[in-house]
């Protein structure tokens, strides 16, 4: 495991850890910002050893080591392993399974995970059952003798469902299974699944952790170093899904402002959710910060704030959702999330046949713009709907 920066203690606060963990002032130059080390190969000692800790870029690189140290400090895990994408990180978790093993998953999840299981892991003999993990009886009933992994993303993409983490950890452990929790939407600034019983946390670093829509990455953070970490690390080395030094550097730079950015994302999302809830052109808003949201009470318990992601349904169907999104002037029609710009996406049309998103649903990644400007843009776009629907 890479060390924390010399000056960082476990007792330091989250903001301090986000700024310092994994980095030191460069001893040879005094540079405060970490240099980028693009070198693919590192010099051996005269006796053939690698006393400086690096041999080849796929095995380790100073920027990746720094990022991994910072991620383990943020999620309070013993080891973090960085990948070239969130899907690379997800793949690394499923590949620890063997033919005949069984996985229990919450029904709403990033659609790429569903495609990965159906397209690849089913062929490798991995079985799975999809349940509503908010229903603990249904979750317990899905367990089989071969159940080895529980997979939960909370809040979920795209329906913003919130699932209590602690009871799922208890069920998984009662049956000797591992529990992996995807923390991409909440980030460790709002929720720390390892402290709530998860064994593994998975991230798409492409989203809030990098935070500027300009770098791709993924990570698995493990509660304990050991055999499981070795298997996932082995996939990083030998599977080759490694993150480039420049992307590590960009993501680590993004993390410095994560706590500050998350505060504005959450404030903006709350105000927008309240505005949309009161709008005649909107039939439903999915945001756990709303007191009438089904996830509100659980989110209040397990999250520090309610996040920057929300989904809302336009009165009407696909045509009306497209009409509204075609009118945005400031808000950008684009997939992905977690960056500084506010993005809106029609999930049903990007996810395809197996989507769980209603045709009338638009997902919004609320950015860092002024709330009033976002609300003005939403308001003028929603007035595009024919009067009969309002
Ligand atoms: C919740 C969630 N998990 C995982 C992923 C996959 O991450 P990546 O695109 O970095 O592979 C995404 C991508 O949109 C996502 O939204």
mmCIF file of C-alpha atoms and ligand atoms in Angstrom:
data_model
loop_
_atom_site.group_PDB
_atom_site.id
_atom_site.type_symbol
_atom_site.label_atom_id
_atom_site.label_comp_id
_atom_site.label_asym_id
_atom_site.label_seq_id
_atom_site.Cartn_x
_atom_site.Cartn_y
_atom_site.Cartn_z
ATOM 1 C CA UNK A 1 0.000 0.000 0.000
ATOM 2 C CA UNK A 2 1.267 3.479 -0.833
ATOM 3 C CA UNK A 3 1.926 5.631 2.234
ATOM 4 C CA UNK A 4 -0.112 8.707 3.127
ATOM 5 C CA UNK A 5 1.766 12.011 2.876
ATOM 6 C CA UNK A 6 4.130 12.338 5.834
ATOM 7 C CA UNK A 7 2.113 15.243 7.241
ATOM 8 C CA UNK A 8 -1.263 13.439 7.142
ATOM 9 C CA UNK A 9 -2.759 11.715 10.185
ATOM 10 C CA UNK A 10 -5.832 9.498 10.370
ATOM 11 C CA UNK A 11 -7.351 12.066 12.741
ATOM 12 C CA UNK A 12 -7.263 14.817 10.102
ATOM 13 C CA UNK A 13 -10.566 16.008 8.656
ATOM 14 C CA UNK A 14 -11.919 14.999 5.239
ATOM 15 C CA UNK A 15 -10.989 18.303 3.547
ATOM 16 C CA UNK A 16 -7.415 18.080 4.790
ATOM 17 C CA UNK A 17 -7.164 14.485 3.580
ATOM 18 C CA UNK A 18 -8.579 15.449 0.150
ATOM 19 C CA UNK A 19 -5.892 18.133 -0.252
ATOM 20 C CA UNK A 20 -2.875 16.277 1.184
ATOM 21 C CA UNK A 21 -3.230 12.489 1.258
ATOM 22 C CA UNK A 22 -0.874 10.654 -1.074
ATOM 23 C CA UNK A 23 1.208 13.753 -1.867
ATOM 24 C CA UNK A 24 4.316 15.379 -0.453
ATOM 25 C CA UNK A 25 6.225 18.481 -1.464
ATOM 26 C CA UNK A 26 8.692 17.189 -4.087
ATOM 27 C CA UNK A 27 11.974 16.734 -2.142
ATOM 28 C CA UNK A 28 14.241 17.429 -5.125
ATOM 29 C CA UNK A 29 12.632 20.702 -6.326
ATOM 30 C CA UNK A 30 10.241 21.893 -3.629
ATOM 31 C CA UNK A 31 7.343 21.677 -6.135
ATOM 32 C CA UNK A 32 4.047 21.857 -4.222
ATOM 33 C CA UNK A 33 2.002 20.391 -7.074
ATOM 34 C CA UNK A 34 3.029 16.819 -7.778
ATOM 35 C CA UNK A 35 5.045 16.304 -10.992
ATOM 36 C CA UNK A 36 3.719 13.961 -13.687
ATOM 37 C CA UNK A 37 5.912 10.890 -14.267
ATOM 38 C CA UNK A 38 5.226 9.649 -17.807
ATOM 39 C CA UNK A 39 8.216 7.281 -17.813
ATOM 40 C CA UNK A 40 7.178 3.778 -18.792
ATOM 41 C CA UNK A 41 10.288 2.196 -17.309
ATOM 42 C CA UNK A 42 12.541 2.745 -14.290
ATOM 43 C CA UNK A 43 16.274 2.124 -13.769
ATOM 44 C CA UNK A 44 17.399 -1.002 -11.926
ATOM 45 C CA UNK A 45 20.114 -0.953 -9.268
ATOM 46 C CA UNK A 46 23.526 -2.425 -10.149
ATOM 47 C CA UNK A 47 22.516 -5.662 -8.399
ATOM 48 C CA UNK A 48 19.275 -5.844 -10.435
ATOM 49 C CA UNK A 49 16.983 -4.707 -7.621
ATOM 50 C CA UNK A 50 14.429 -1.880 -7.797
ATOM 51 C CA UNK A 51 15.226 -0.136 -4.526
ATOM 52 C CA UNK A 52 13.305 2.987 -5.583
ATOM 53 C CA UNK A 53 10.071 0.960 -5.793
ATOM 54 C CA UNK A 54 9.273 1.146 -9.503
ATOM 55 C CA UNK A 55 10.115 -1.083 -12.477
ATOM 56 C CA UNK A 56 7.477 -0.765 -15.208
ATOM 57 C CA UNK A 57 4.516 1.580 -15.626
ATOM 58 C CA UNK A 58 1.856 -1.155 -15.714
ATOM 59 C CA UNK A 59 3.037 -2.457 -12.331
ATOM 60 C CA UNK A 60 3.270 0.899 -10.557
ATOM 61 C CA UNK A 61 3.803 4.582 -11.207
ATOM 62 C CA UNK A 62 4.276 7.445 -8.713
ATOM 63 C CA UNK A 63 1.121 9.283 -9.821
ATOM 64 C CA UNK A 64 -1.011 6.145 -9.525
ATOM 65 C CA UNK A 65 0.499 5.333 -6.162
ATOM 66 C CA UNK A 66 -0.343 8.831 -4.923
ATOM 67 C CA UNK A 67 -3.915 8.592 -6.229
ATOM 68 C CA UNK A 68 -4.422 5.149 -4.672
ATOM 69 C CA UNK A 69 -3.087 6.379 -1.306
ATOM 70 C CA UNK A 70 -5.441 9.345 -1.407
ATOM 71 C CA UNK A 71 -8.449 7.163 -2.336
ATOM 72 C CA UNK A 72 -7.809 4.718 0.501
ATOM 73 C CA UNK A 73 -7.553 7.624 2.952
ATOM 74 C CA UNK A 74 -10.813 9.188 1.676
ATOM 75 C CA UNK A 75 -12.812 5.943 1.870
ATOM 76 C CA UNK A 76 -10.984 4.728 4.991
ATOM 77 C CA UNK A 77 -9.874 1.490 3.372
ATOM 78 C CA UNK A 78 -6.597 -0.399 3.656
ATOM 79 C CA UNK A 79 -5.953 -0.543 -0.082
ATOM 80 C CA UNK A 80 -7.123 1.245 -3.234
ATOM 81 C CA UNK A 81 -6.555 -0.026 -6.768
ATOM 82 C CA UNK A 82 -7.004 2.373 -9.691
ATOM 83 C CA UNK A 83 -8.228 1.355 -13.152
ATOM 84 C CA UNK A 84 -8.549 2.956 -16.562
ATOM 85 C CA UNK A 85 -12.334 3.389 -16.134
ATOM 86 C CA UNK A 86 -15.205 2.717 -13.767
ATOM 87 C CA UNK A 87 -16.113 -0.293 -15.891
ATOM 88 C CA UNK A 88 -12.527 -1.585 -15.612
ATOM 89 C CA UNK A 89 -12.908 -1.363 -11.827
ATOM 90 C CA UNK A 90 -16.287 -3.137 -11.980
ATOM 91 C CA UNK A 91 -14.833 -5.878 -14.201
ATOM 92 C CA UNK A 92 -12.016 -6.412 -11.693
ATOM 93 C CA UNK A 93 -14.567 -7.215 -8.982
ATOM 94 C CA UNK A 94 -16.683 -9.647 -11.043
ATOM 95 C CA UNK A 95 -13.586 -11.478 -12.328
ATOM 96 C CA UNK A 96 -12.822 -12.749 -8.803
ATOM 97 C CA UNK A 97 -15.851 -15.067 -9.188
ATOM 98 C CA UNK A 98 -15.736 -18.626 -10.555
ATOM 99 C CA UNK A 99 -18.174 -20.484 -12.816
ATOM 100 C CA UNK A 100 -21.307 -21.422 -10.838
ATOM 101 C CA UNK A 101 -20.965 -18.504 -8.394
ATOM 102 C CA UNK A 102 -24.041 -16.379 -7.831
ATOM 103 C CA UNK A 103 -24.439 -12.596 -7.412
ATOM 104 C CA UNK A 104 -27.344 -10.651 -5.891
ATOM 105 C CA UNK A 105 -27.794 -7.142 -7.324
ATOM 106 C CA UNK A 106 -30.105 -4.233 -6.556
ATOM 107 C CA UNK A 107 -32.592 -3.726 -9.405
ATOM 108 C CA UNK A 108 -31.512 -0.213 -10.381
ATOM 109 C CA UNK A 109 -27.846 0.093 -11.381
ATOM 110 C CA UNK A 110 -25.665 1.780 -13.981
ATOM 111 C CA UNK A 111 -26.793 0.049 -17.171
ATOM 112 C CA UNK A 112 -23.207 -0.794 -18.156
ATOM 113 C CA UNK A 113 -23.025 -3.150 -15.163
ATOM 114 C CA UNK A 114 -26.152 -4.980 -16.348
ATOM 115 C CA UNK A 115 -24.648 -5.226 -19.863
ATOM 116 C CA UNK A 116 -21.339 -6.501 -18.442
ATOM 117 C CA UNK A 117 -23.096 -9.300 -16.576
ATOM 118 C CA UNK A 118 -25.446 -10.238 -19.402
ATOM 119 C CA UNK A 119 -22.864 -9.837 -22.166
ATOM 120 C CA UNK A 120 -19.758 -11.370 -20.571
ATOM 121 C CA UNK A 121 -20.099 -12.883 -17.102
ATOM 122 C CA UNK A 122 -23.206 -14.964 -17.888
ATOM 123 C CA UNK A 123 -21.091 -16.646 -20.602
ATOM 124 C CA UNK A 124 -18.481 -17.432 -17.931
ATOM 125 C CA UNK A 125 -21.121 -19.251 -15.877
ATOM 126 C CA UNK A 126 -21.764 -16.522 -13.293
ATOM 127 C CA UNK A 127 -25.393 -16.556 -12.184
ATOM 128 C CA UNK A 128 -27.267 -13.591 -10.815
ATOM 129 C CA UNK A 129 -30.550 -12.468 -9.261
ATOM 130 C CA UNK A 130 -31.862 -8.915 -9.367
ATOM 131 C CA UNK A 131 -33.892 -7.805 -6.321
ATOM 132 C CA UNK A 132 -35.166 -4.652 -4.706
ATOM 133 C CA UNK A 133 -32.624 -4.373 -1.857
ATOM 134 C CA UNK A 134 -34.946 -1.967 -0.047
ATOM 135 C CA UNK A 135 -36.951 -5.124 0.664
ATOM 136 C CA UNK A 136 -34.811 -7.211 3.021
ATOM 137 C CA UNK A 137 -37.057 -10.315 2.840
ATOM 138 C CA UNK A 138 -36.776 -10.312 -0.960
ATOM 139 C CA UNK A 139 -33.011 -9.853 -0.650
ATOM 140 C CA UNK A 140 -32.630 -12.732 1.846
ATOM 141 C CA UNK A 141 -34.826 -14.987 -0.314
ATOM 142 C CA UNK A 142 -32.477 -14.516 -3.284
ATOM 143 C CA UNK A 143 -29.512 -16.054 -1.446
ATOM 144 C CA UNK A 144 -28.375 -19.497 -2.690
ATOM 145 C CA UNK A 145 -25.593 -21.815 -1.497
ATOM 146 C CA UNK A 146 -23.348 -20.384 -4.262
ATOM 147 C CA UNK A 147 -24.016 -16.700 -3.480
ATOM 148 C CA UNK A 148 -20.589 -15.030 -3.307
ATOM 149 C CA UNK A 149 -21.236 -11.355 -3.978
ATOM 150 C CA UNK A 150 -23.809 -8.641 -3.265
ATOM 151 C CA UNK A 151 -23.615 -5.607 -5.580
ATOM 152 C CA UNK A 152 -25.305 -2.357 -4.645
ATOM 153 C CA UNK A 153 -25.110 1.142 -6.047
ATOM 154 C CA UNK A 154 -26.718 3.841 -3.837
ATOM 155 C CA UNK A 155 -28.074 6.346 -4.759
ATOM 156 C CA UNK A 156 -28.774 4.595 -8.041
ATOM 157 C CA UNK A 157 -28.403 5.603 -11.654
ATOM 158 C CA UNK A 158 -30.854 6.649 -13.113
ATOM 159 C CA UNK A 159 -33.774 6.300 -10.675
ATOM 160 C CA UNK A 160 -31.977 7.842 -7.664
ATOM 161 C CA UNK A 161 -33.151 5.038 -5.371
ATOM 162 C CA UNK A 162 -31.534 5.021 -1.932
ATOM 163 C CA UNK A 163 -30.823 1.685 -0.256
ATOM 164 C CA UNK A 164 -29.722 1.202 3.371
ATOM 165 C CA UNK A 165 -26.154 -0.133 3.300
ATOM 166 C CA UNK A 166 -25.855 -1.641 6.815
ATOM 167 C CA UNK A 167 -28.620 -4.278 6.530
ATOM 168 C CA UNK A 168 -27.297 -5.453 3.140
ATOM 169 C CA UNK A 169 -23.829 -5.832 4.655
ATOM 170 C CA UNK A 170 -25.368 -7.892 7.462
ATOM 171 C CA UNK A 171 -27.219 -10.223 5.046
ATOM 172 C CA UNK A 172 -24.145 -10.661 2.832
ATOM 173 C CA UNK A 173 -21.906 -11.490 5.803
ATOM 174 C CA UNK A 174 -24.482 -13.825 7.391
ATOM 175 C CA UNK A 175 -24.103 -15.914 4.216
ATOM 176 C CA UNK A 176 -20.331 -15.584 3.872
ATOM 177 C CA UNK A 177 -20.600 -13.405 0.767
ATOM 178 C CA UNK A 178 -18.711 -10.221 -0.136
ATOM 179 C CA UNK A 179 -20.506 -6.925 -0.353
ATOM 180 C CA UNK A 180 -19.448 -4.378 -3.000
ATOM 181 C CA UNK A 181 -20.979 -0.915 -2.893
ATOM 182 C CA UNK A 182 -20.706 1.545 -5.785
ATOM 183 C CA UNK A 183 -20.183 5.034 -4.375
ATOM 184 C CA UNK A 184 -19.917 7.035 -7.595
ATOM 185 C CA UNK A 185 -22.988 9.239 -7.040
ATOM 186 C CA UNK A 186 -22.422 9.979 -3.346
ATOM 187 C CA UNK A 187 -18.601 10.078 -3.252
ATOM 188 C CA UNK A 188 -16.749 9.667 0.063
ATOM 189 C CA UNK A 189 -17.569 13.335 0.781
ATOM 190 C CA UNK A 190 -21.187 12.269 1.450
ATOM 191 C CA UNK A 191 -21.109 8.552 2.236
ATOM 192 C CA UNK A 192 -18.491 6.009 3.319
ATOM 193 C CA UNK A 193 -19.767 2.487 2.659
ATOM 194 C CA UNK A 194 -16.734 0.747 4.210
ATOM 195 C CA UNK A 195 -17.687 2.293 7.566
ATOM 196 C CA UNK A 196 -21.222 0.938 7.075
ATOM 197 C CA UNK A 197 -20.101 -2.645 6.495
ATOM 198 C CA UNK A 198 -19.169 -2.926 2.796
ATOM 199 C CA UNK A 199 -16.040 -4.945 1.942
ATOM 200 C CA UNK A 200 -15.327 -3.079 -1.281
ATOM 201 C CA UNK A 201 -16.182 0.326 -2.669
ATOM 202 C CA UNK A 202 -16.223 0.863 -6.431
ATOM 203 C CA UNK A 203 -15.971 4.221 -8.209
ATOM 204 C CA UNK A 204 -16.110 5.675 -11.628
ATOM 205 C CA UNK A 205 -13.487 8.383 -11.040
ATOM 206 C CA UNK A 206 -14.630 9.871 -14.358
ATOM 207 C CA UNK A 207 -17.443 11.581 -12.442
ATOM 208 C CA UNK A 208 -17.265 13.640 -9.221
ATOM 209 C CA UNK A 209 -13.790 12.639 -8.066
ATOM 210 C CA UNK A 210 -12.101 14.043 -11.173
ATOM 211 C CA UNK A 211 -14.945 16.539 -11.322
ATOM 212 C CA UNK A 212 -14.294 18.440 -14.560
ATOM 213 C CA UNK A 213 -15.461 16.069 -17.345
ATOM 214 C CA UNK A 214 -11.916 15.727 -18.659
ATOM 215 C CA UNK A 215 -10.458 12.499 -17.263
ATOM 216 C CA UNK A 216 -11.519 8.848 -17.147
ATOM 217 C CA UNK A 217 -10.730 6.396 -14.365
ATOM 218 C CA UNK A 218 -12.084 3.885 -11.911
ATOM 219 C CA UNK A 219 -11.125 2.448 -8.537
ATOM 220 C CA UNK A 220 -11.787 -0.329 -6.086
ATOM 221 C CA UNK A 221 -11.109 0.480 -2.438
ATOM 222 C CA UNK A 222 -10.918 -2.448 -0.033
ATOM 223 C CA UNK A 223 -11.644 -2.441 3.666
ATOM 224 C CA UNK A 224 -8.799 -4.924 4.209
ATOM 225 C CA UNK A 225 -5.563 -5.547 2.352
ATOM 226 C CA UNK A 226 -4.977 -9.278 1.732
ATOM 227 C CA UNK A 227 -5.979 -12.065 -0.665
ATOM 228 C CA UNK A 228 -8.935 -10.294 -2.210
ATOM 229 C CA UNK A 229 -6.847 -7.166 -2.798
ATOM 230 C CA UNK A 230 -4.159 -9.357 -4.431
ATOM 231 C CA UNK A 231 -6.688 -10.861 -6.844
ATOM 232 C CA UNK A 232 -7.921 -7.415 -7.858
ATOM 233 C CA UNK A 233 -4.373 -6.012 -8.058
ATOM 234 C CA UNK A 234 -3.405 -9.017 -10.184
ATOM 235 C CA UNK A 235 -6.164 -8.130 -12.632
ATOM 236 C CA UNK A 236 -4.863 -4.536 -12.722
ATOM 237 C CA UNK A 237 -1.324 -5.770 -13.593
ATOM 238 C CA UNK A 238 -2.121 -8.694 -15.819
ATOM 239 C CA UNK A 239 -5.495 -7.540 -17.127
ATOM 240 C CA UNK A 240 -3.734 -4.302 -18.021
ATOM 241 C CA UNK A 241 -6.647 -1.966 -17.222
ATOM 242 C CA UNK A 242 -4.321 0.663 -15.745
ATOM 243 C CA UNK A 243 -4.744 4.391 -15.489
ATOM 244 C CA UNK A 244 -2.253 6.700 -17.258
ATOM 245 C CA UNK A 245 -0.024 8.997 -15.139
ATOM 246 C CA UNK A 246 -1.686 12.082 -16.626
ATOM 247 C CA UNK A 247 -5.205 10.860 -15.810
ATOM 248 C CA UNK A 248 -4.055 9.971 -12.266
ATOM 249 C CA UNK A 249 -2.648 13.475 -11.937
ATOM 250 C CA UNK A 250 -5.834 15.128 -13.233
ATOM 251 C CA UNK A 251 -8.043 13.047 -10.926
ATOM 252 C CA UNK A 252 -5.857 13.730 -7.906
ATOM 253 C CA UNK A 253 -5.981 17.445 -8.697
ATOM 254 C CA UNK A 254 -9.785 17.210 -8.953
ATOM 255 C CA UNK A 255 -10.006 15.500 -5.562
ATOM 256 C CA UNK A 256 -8.423 18.527 -3.864
ATOM 257 C CA UNK A 257 -11.636 20.477 -4.439
ATOM 258 C CA UNK A 258 -14.078 17.539 -4.014
ATOM 259 C CA UNK A 259 -15.454 18.583 -0.588
ATOM 260 C CA UNK A 260 -16.002 22.196 -1.738
ATOM 261 C CA UNK A 261 -17.537 21.144 -5.057
ATOM 262 C CA UNK A 262 -19.879 18.647 -3.407
ATOM 263 C CA UNK A 263 -21.262 21.370 -1.141
ATOM 264 C CA UNK A 264 -22.304 23.470 -4.152
ATOM 265 C CA UNK A 265 -23.590 20.454 -6.137
ATOM 266 C CA UNK A 266 -25.815 19.525 -3.179
ATOM 267 C CA UNK A 267 -27.069 23.072 -2.520
ATOM 268 C CA UNK A 268 -27.921 23.617 -6.203
ATOM 269 C CA UNK A 269 -29.594 20.194 -6.535
ATOM 270 C CA UNK A 270 -31.783 20.788 -3.473
ATOM 271 C CA UNK A 271 -33.038 24.138 -4.788
ATOM 272 C CA UNK A 272 -33.618 22.752 -8.273
ATOM 273 C CA UNK A 273 -35.470 19.703 -6.922
ATOM 274 C CA UNK A 274 -37.741 22.024 -4.924
ATOM 275 C CA UNK A 275 -38.331 24.237 -7.981
ATOM 276 C CA UNK A 276 -39.139 21.254 -10.204
ATOM 277 C CA UNK A 277 -41.465 19.712 -7.596
ATOM 278 C CA UNK A 278 -43.616 22.835 -7.713
ATOM 279 C CA UNK A 279 -43.656 23.082 -11.529
ATOM 280 C CA UNK A 280 -46.841 22.203 -13.416
ATOM 281 C CA UNK A 281 -44.897 20.633 -16.317
ATOM 282 C CA UNK A 282 -43.176 18.098 -14.032
ATOM 283 C CA UNK A 283 -45.026 15.006 -12.818
ATOM 284 C CA UNK A 284 -42.356 13.559 -10.521
ATOM 285 C CA UNK A 285 -38.984 14.518 -9.035
ATOM 286 C CA UNK A 286 -36.590 11.879 -7.726
ATOM 287 C CA UNK A 287 -34.200 13.454 -5.216
ATOM 288 C CA UNK A 288 -33.546 12.176 -1.690
ATOM 289 C CA UNK A 289 -33.291 15.730 -0.331
ATOM 290 C CA UNK A 290 -37.052 16.112 -0.806
ATOM 291 C CA UNK A 291 -38.840 15.135 2.405
ATOM 292 C CA UNK A 292 -41.471 13.158 0.449
ATOM 293 C CA UNK A 293 -38.849 11.133 -1.465
ATOM 294 C CA UNK A 294 -38.957 7.404 -0.548
ATOM 295 C CA UNK A 295 -35.177 7.505 0.080
ATOM 296 C CA UNK A 296 -35.182 10.625 2.289
ATOM 297 C CA UNK A 297 -35.057 8.975 5.720
ATOM 298 C CA UNK A 298 -32.345 6.469 4.776
ATOM 299 C CA UNK A 299 -30.286 9.121 2.980
ATOM 300 C CA UNK A 300 -30.518 11.356 6.052
ATOM 301 C CA UNK A 301 -29.053 8.541 8.143
ATOM 302 C CA UNK A 302 -26.274 7.305 5.890
ATOM 303 C CA UNK A 303 -25.308 10.363 3.782
ATOM 304 C CA UNK A 304 -23.896 13.713 4.929
ATOM 305 C CA UNK A 305 -25.947 15.525 2.246
ATOM 306 C CA UNK A 306 -28.224 14.412 -0.570
ATOM 307 C CA UNK A 307 -25.977 14.683 -3.614
ATOM 308 C CA UNK A 308 -25.913 16.457 -6.942
ATOM 309 C CA UNK A 309 -27.907 13.958 -9.012
ATOM 310 C CA UNK A 310 -31.656 14.076 -9.576
ATOM 311 C CA UNK A 311 -34.131 12.765 -12.120
ATOM 312 C CA UNK A 312 -37.453 14.287 -13.071
ATOM 313 C CA UNK A 313 -40.357 13.230 -15.220
ATOM 314 C CA UNK A 314 -41.990 15.580 -17.675
ATOM 315 C CA UNK A 315 -45.792 15.450 -18.075
ATOM 316 C CA UNK A 316 -46.125 13.461 -21.281
ATOM 317 C CA UNK A 317 -43.719 10.887 -22.748
ATOM 318 C CA UNK A 318 -40.559 10.718 -24.899
ATOM 319 C CA UNK A 319 -41.560 13.516 -27.307
ATOM 320 C CA UNK A 320 -42.251 15.937 -24.472
ATOM 321 C CA UNK A 321 -38.995 15.035 -22.676
ATOM 322 C CA UNK A 322 -37.070 15.695 -25.916
ATOM 323 C CA UNK A 323 -38.992 18.923 -26.519
ATOM 324 C CA UNK A 324 -37.989 20.250 -23.108
ATOM 325 C CA UNK A 325 -34.353 19.162 -23.414
ATOM 326 C CA UNK A 326 -34.104 20.643 -26.936
ATOM 327 C CA UNK A 327 -34.837 24.069 -25.420
ATOM 328 C CA UNK A 328 -32.009 24.225 -22.888
ATOM 329 C CA UNK A 329 -29.642 27.102 -23.533
ATOM 330 C CA UNK A 330 -27.252 26.886 -20.580
ATOM 331 C CA UNK A 331 -27.794 23.309 -19.461
ATOM 332 C CA UNK A 332 -25.994 20.879 -21.759
ATOM 333 C CA UNK A 333 -27.610 17.767 -23.293
ATOM 334 C CA UNK A 334 -24.948 15.149 -22.644
ATOM 335 C CA UNK A 335 -24.348 11.888 -20.877
ATOM 336 C CA UNK A 336 -22.014 11.416 -17.877
ATOM 337 C CA UNK A 337 -22.144 13.359 -14.636
ATOM 338 C CA UNK A 338 -20.239 14.884 -11.750
ATOM 339 C CA UNK A 339 -18.575 17.740 -13.624
ATOM 340 C CA UNK A 340 -18.798 21.492 -13.200
ATOM 341 C CA UNK A 341 -21.345 21.939 -16.025
ATOM 342 C CA UNK A 342 -24.984 20.983 -15.517
ATOM 343 C CA UNK A 343 -25.851 18.094 -17.836
ATOM 344 C CA UNK A 344 -29.227 16.624 -18.711
ATOM 345 C CA UNK A 345 -29.687 13.201 -20.235
ATOM 346 C CA UNK A 346 -32.684 11.267 -21.593
ATOM 347 C CA UNK A 347 -31.716 7.910 -20.083
ATOM 348 C CA UNK A 348 -34.250 5.660 -21.847
ATOM 349 C CA UNK A 349 -32.850 6.503 -25.287
ATOM 350 C CA UNK A 350 -29.202 5.967 -24.323
ATOM 351 C CA UNK A 351 -29.739 2.802 -22.259
ATOM 352 C CA UNK A 352 -31.771 0.975 -24.925
ATOM 353 C CA UNK A 353 -34.101 -1.998 -24.608
ATOM 354 C CA UNK A 354 -33.349 -3.005 -21.014
ATOM 355 C CA UNK A 355 -33.694 0.459 -19.506
ATOM 356 C CA UNK A 356 -35.685 0.943 -16.316
ATOM 357 C CA UNK A 357 -36.019 4.676 -16.988
ATOM 358 C CA UNK A 358 -39.465 5.933 -18.000
ATOM 359 C CA UNK A 359 -39.578 7.653 -21.432
ATOM 360 C CA UNK A 360 -40.564 10.905 -19.740
ATOM 361 C CA UNK A 361 -37.493 10.912 -17.451
ATOM 362 C CA UNK A 362 -34.601 13.336 -17.707
ATOM 363 C CA UNK A 363 -31.598 12.809 -15.439
ATOM 364 C CA UNK A 364 -29.753 15.885 -14.296
ATOM 365 C CA UNK A 365 -26.185 16.176 -13.040
ATOM 366 C CA UNK A 366 -26.407 19.530 -11.300
ATOM 367 C CA UNK A 367 -23.255 21.564 -11.828
ATOM 368 C CA UNK A 368 -21.621 24.518 -10.134
ATOM 369 C CA UNK A 369 -23.349 27.351 -11.994
ATOM 370 C CA UNK A 370 -25.474 29.950 -10.156
ATOM 371 C CA UNK A 371 -28.701 28.303 -9.045
ATOM 372 C CA UNK A 372 -30.829 31.186 -10.364
ATOM 373 C CA UNK A 373 -29.384 30.787 -13.873
ATOM 374 C CA UNK A 374 -30.118 27.061 -13.882
ATOM 375 C CA UNK A 375 -33.660 27.609 -12.643
ATOM 376 C CA UNK A 376 -34.264 30.287 -15.313
ATOM 377 C CA UNK A 377 -33.063 27.892 -18.007
ATOM 378 C CA UNK A 378 -35.264 25.068 -16.696
ATOM 379 C CA UNK A 379 -38.263 27.377 -16.454
ATOM 380 C CA UNK A 380 -37.999 28.685 -20.017
ATOM 381 C CA UNK A 381 -37.493 25.119 -21.342
ATOM 382 C CA UNK A 382 -40.482 23.728 -19.420
ATOM 383 C CA UNK A 383 -42.775 26.446 -20.791
ATOM 384 C CA UNK A 384 -42.225 24.837 -24.218
ATOM 385 C CA UNK A 385 -44.767 22.166 -23.278
ATOM 386 C CA UNK A 386 -48.218 22.557 -24.853
ATOM 387 C CA UNK A 387 -50.690 24.230 -22.474
ATOM 388 C CA UNK A 388 -52.907 21.132 -22.401
ATOM 389 C CA UNK A 389 -50.149 19.203 -20.576
ATOM 390 C CA UNK A 390 -49.614 21.848 -17.932
HETATM 391 C C1 LIG B 1 -22.929 5.026 -11.558
HETATM 392 C C2 LIG B 1 -21.908 4.697 -12.609
HETATM 393 N N1 LIG B 1 -21.071 3.666 -12.409
HETATM 394 C C3 LIG B 1 -20.150 3.323 -13.318
HETATM 395 C C4 LIG B 1 -20.028 4.005 -14.508
HETATM 396 C C5 LIG B 1 -18.982 3.585 -15.491
HETATM 397 O O1 LIG B 1 -17.884 4.410 -15.373
HETATM 398 P P1 LIG B 1 -16.840 4.698 -16.556
HETATM 399 O O2 LIG B 1 -17.605 5.386 -17.637
HETATM 400 O O3 LIG B 1 -15.780 5.511 -15.898
HETATM 401 O O4 LIG B 1 -16.347 3.369 -17.023
HETATM 402 C C6 LIG B 1 -20.867 5.079 -14.776
HETATM 403 C C7 LIG B 1 -20.751 5.808 -16.051
HETATM 404 O O5 LIG B 1 -21.581 6.625 -16.413
HETATM 405 C C8 LIG B 1 -21.846 5.430 -13.797
HETATM 406 O O6 LIG B 1 -22.708 6.437 -14.007
#
